[in-house]
PDB file of C-alpha atoms in Angstrom:
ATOM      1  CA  UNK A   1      19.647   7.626 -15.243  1.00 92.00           C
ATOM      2  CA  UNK A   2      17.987   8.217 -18.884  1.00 93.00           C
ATOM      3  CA  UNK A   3      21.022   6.232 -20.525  1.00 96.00           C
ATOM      4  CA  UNK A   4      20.912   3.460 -18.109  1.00 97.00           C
ATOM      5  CA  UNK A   5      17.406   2.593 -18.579  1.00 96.00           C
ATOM      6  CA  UNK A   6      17.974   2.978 -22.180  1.00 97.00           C
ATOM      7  CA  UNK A   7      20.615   0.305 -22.088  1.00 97.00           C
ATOM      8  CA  UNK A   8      18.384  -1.946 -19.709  1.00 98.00           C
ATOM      9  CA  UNK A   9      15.609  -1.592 -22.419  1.00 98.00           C
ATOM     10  CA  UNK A  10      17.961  -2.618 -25.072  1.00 98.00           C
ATOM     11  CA  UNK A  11      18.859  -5.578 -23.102  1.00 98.00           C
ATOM     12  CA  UNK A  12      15.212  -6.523 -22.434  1.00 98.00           C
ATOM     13  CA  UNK A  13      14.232  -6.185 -26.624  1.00 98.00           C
ATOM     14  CA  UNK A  14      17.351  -7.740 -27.111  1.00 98.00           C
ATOM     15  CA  UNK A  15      17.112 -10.970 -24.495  1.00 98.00           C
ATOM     16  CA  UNK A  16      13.604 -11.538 -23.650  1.00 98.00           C
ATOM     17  CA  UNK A  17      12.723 -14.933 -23.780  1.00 98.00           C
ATOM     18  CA  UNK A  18       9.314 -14.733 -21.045  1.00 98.00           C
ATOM     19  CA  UNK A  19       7.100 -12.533 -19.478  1.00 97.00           C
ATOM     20  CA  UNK A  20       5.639 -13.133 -15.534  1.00 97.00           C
ATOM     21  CA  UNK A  21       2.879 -10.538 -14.422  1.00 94.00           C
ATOM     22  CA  UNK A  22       3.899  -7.875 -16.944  1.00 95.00           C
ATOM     23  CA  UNK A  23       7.732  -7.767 -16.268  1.00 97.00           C
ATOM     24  CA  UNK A  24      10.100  -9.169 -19.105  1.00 98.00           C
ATOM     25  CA  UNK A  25      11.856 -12.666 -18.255  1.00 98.00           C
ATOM     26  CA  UNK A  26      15.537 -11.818 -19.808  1.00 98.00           C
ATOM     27  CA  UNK A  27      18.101 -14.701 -20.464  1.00 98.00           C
ATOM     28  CA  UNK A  28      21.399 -13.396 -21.633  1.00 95.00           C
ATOM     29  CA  UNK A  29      24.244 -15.866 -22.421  1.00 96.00           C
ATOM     30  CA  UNK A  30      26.969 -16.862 -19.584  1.00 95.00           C
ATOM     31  CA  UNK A  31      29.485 -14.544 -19.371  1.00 95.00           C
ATOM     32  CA  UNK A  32      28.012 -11.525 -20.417  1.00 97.00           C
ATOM     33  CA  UNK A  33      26.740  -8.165 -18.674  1.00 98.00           C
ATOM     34  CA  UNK A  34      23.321  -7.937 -17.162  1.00 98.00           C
ATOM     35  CA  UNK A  35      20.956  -5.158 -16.109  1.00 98.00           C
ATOM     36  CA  UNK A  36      18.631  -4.495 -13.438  1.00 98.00           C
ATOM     37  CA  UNK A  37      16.473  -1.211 -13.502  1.00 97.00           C
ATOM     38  CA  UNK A  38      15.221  -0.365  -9.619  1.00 96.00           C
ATOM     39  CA  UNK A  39      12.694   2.803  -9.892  1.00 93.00           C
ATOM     40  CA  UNK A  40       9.185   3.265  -7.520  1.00 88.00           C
ATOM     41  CA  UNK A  41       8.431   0.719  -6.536  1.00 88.00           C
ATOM     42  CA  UNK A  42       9.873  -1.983  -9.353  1.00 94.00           C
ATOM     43  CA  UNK A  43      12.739  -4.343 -10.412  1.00 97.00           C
ATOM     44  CA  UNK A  44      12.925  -4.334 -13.402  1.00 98.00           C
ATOM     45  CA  UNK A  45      13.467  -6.762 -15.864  1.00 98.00           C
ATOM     46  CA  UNK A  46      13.320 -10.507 -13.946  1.00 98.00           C
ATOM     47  CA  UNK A  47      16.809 -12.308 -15.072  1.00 98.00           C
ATOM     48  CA  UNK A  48      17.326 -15.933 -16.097  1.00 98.00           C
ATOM     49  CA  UNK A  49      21.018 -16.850 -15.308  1.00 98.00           C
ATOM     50  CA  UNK A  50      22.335 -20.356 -15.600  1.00 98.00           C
ATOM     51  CA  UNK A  51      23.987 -21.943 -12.258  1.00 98.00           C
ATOM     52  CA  UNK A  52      27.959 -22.461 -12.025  1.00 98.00           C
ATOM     53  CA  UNK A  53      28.151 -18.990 -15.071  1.00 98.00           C
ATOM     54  CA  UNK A  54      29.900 -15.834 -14.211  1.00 98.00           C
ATOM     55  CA  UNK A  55      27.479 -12.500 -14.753  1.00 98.00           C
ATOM     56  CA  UNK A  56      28.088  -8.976 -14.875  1.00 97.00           C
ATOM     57  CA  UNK A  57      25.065  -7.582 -12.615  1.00 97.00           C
ATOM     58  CA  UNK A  58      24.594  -3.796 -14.012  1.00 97.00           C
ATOM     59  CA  UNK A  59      22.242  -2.358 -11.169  1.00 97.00           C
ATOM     60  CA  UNK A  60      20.696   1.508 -11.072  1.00 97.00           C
ATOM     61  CA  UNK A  61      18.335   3.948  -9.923  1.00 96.00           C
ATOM     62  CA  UNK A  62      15.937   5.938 -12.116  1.00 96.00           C
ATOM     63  CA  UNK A  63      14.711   8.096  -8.992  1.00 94.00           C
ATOM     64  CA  UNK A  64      15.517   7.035  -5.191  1.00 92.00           C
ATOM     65  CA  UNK A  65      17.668   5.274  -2.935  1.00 93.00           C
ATOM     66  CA  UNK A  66      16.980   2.007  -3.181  1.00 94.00           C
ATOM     67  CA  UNK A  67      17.948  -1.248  -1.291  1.00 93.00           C
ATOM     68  CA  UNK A  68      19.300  -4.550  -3.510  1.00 95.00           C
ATOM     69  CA  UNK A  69      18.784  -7.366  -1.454  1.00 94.00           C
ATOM     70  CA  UNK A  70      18.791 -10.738  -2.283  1.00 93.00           C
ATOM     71  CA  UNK A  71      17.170 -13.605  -0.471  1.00 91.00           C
ATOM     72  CA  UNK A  72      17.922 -15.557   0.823  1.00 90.00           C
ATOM     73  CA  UNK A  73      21.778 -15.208  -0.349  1.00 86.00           C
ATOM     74  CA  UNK A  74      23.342 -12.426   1.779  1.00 80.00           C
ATOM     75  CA  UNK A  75      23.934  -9.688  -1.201  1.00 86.00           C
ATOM     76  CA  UNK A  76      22.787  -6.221  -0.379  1.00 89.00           C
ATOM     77  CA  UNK A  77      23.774  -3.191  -1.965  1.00 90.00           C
ATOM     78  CA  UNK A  78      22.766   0.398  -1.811  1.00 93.00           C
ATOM     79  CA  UNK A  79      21.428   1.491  -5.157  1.00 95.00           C
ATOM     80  CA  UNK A  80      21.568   5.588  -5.979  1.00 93.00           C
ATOM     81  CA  UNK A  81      20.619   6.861  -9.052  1.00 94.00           C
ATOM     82  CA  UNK A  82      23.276   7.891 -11.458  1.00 92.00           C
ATOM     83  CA  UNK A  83      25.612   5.223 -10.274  1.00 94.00           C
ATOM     84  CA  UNK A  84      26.106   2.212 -12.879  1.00 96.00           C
ATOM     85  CA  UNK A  85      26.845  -0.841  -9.403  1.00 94.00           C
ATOM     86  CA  UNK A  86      28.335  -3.678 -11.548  1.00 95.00           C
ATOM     87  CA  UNK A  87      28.714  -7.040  -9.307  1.00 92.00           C
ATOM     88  CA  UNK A  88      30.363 -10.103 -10.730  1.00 94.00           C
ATOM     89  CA  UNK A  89      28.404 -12.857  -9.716  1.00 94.00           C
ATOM     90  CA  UNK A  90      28.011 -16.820 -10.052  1.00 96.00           C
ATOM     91  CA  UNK A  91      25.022 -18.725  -8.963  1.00 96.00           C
ATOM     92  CA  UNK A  92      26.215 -21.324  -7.226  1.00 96.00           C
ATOM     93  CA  UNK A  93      21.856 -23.166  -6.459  1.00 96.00           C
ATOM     94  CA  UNK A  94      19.211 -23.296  -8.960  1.00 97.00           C
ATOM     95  CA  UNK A  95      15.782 -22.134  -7.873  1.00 97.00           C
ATOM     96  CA  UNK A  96      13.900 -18.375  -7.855  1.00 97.00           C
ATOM     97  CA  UNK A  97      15.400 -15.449  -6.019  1.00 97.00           C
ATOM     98  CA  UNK A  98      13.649 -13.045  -4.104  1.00 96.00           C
ATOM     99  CA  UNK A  99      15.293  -9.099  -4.592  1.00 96.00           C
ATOM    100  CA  UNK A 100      13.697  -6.730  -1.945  1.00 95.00           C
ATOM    101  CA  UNK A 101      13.954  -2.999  -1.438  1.00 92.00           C
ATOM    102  CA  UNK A 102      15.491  -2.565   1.960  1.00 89.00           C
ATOM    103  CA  UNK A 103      15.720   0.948   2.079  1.00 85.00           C
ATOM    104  CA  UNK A 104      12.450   2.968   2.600  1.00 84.00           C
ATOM    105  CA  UNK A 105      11.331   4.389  -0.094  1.00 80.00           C
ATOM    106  CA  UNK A 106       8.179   5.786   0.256  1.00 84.00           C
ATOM    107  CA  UNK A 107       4.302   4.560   0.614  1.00 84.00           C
ATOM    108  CA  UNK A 108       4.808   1.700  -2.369  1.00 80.00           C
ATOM    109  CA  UNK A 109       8.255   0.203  -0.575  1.00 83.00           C
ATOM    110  CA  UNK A 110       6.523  -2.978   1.034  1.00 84.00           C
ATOM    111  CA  UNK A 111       5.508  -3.982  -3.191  1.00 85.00           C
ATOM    112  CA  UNK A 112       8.889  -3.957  -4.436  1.00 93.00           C
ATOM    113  CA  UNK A 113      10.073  -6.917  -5.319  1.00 95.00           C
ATOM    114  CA  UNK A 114      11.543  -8.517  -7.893  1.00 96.00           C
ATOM    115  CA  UNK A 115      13.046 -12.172  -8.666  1.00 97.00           C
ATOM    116  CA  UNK A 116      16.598 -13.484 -10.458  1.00 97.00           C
ATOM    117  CA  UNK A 117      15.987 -17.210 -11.895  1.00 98.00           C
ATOM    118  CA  UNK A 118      18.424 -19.647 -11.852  1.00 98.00           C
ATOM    119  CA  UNK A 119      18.641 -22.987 -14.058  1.00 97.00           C
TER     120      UNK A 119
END
């Protein structure tokens, strides 16, 4: 877990173009590998992608099981720490995307959520 969130805070210095209620806004360019840090109770950082690009979605745990799901497209994926989950994706709509937690983790679960942005 250490060396994942190391790599997703090297991503965040590295592609930060924003900020939205104290969570980084990171834009990487199409085509390249993108990271998503889920710990209690946070998604961490909040991605920019650009519609019709291919992605590399990089998703781990720091502590617990967590749930990936993102609405309203049907993606959901378990998320357990010390696993590296890498989805290739393409946004296919512009607009913001909710991610929720849907496995229950604890007394913060109902306040994670995070958001993917697509232009």
């Amino acid at each position: 877990p250490q060396k994942f969130s190391d790599t997703v805070n090297e991503f965040v210095t590295k592609y930060q173009v924003g900020e939205e209620n104290g969570i980084p806004i990171v834009a990487a360019p199409a085509g390249s590998d993108v990271y998503i840090r889920a710990s209690t109770w946070q998604w961490y950082p909040i991605l920019q992608l650009e519609k019709g690009q291919e992605y590399r979605l990089h998703i781990s745990s720091m502590d617990l099981q967590h749930g990936f799901s993102l609405q309203p497209v049907n993606i959901n994926l378990q998320i357990i720490p010390g696993y590296d989950y890498v989805a290739t994706i393409t946004p296919t709509s512009t607009g913001d995307f909710t991610i929720v937690c849907n496995e229950y983790c604890f007394l913060g679960h109902h306040t994670m959520v995070g958001k993917i942005i697509v232009k």
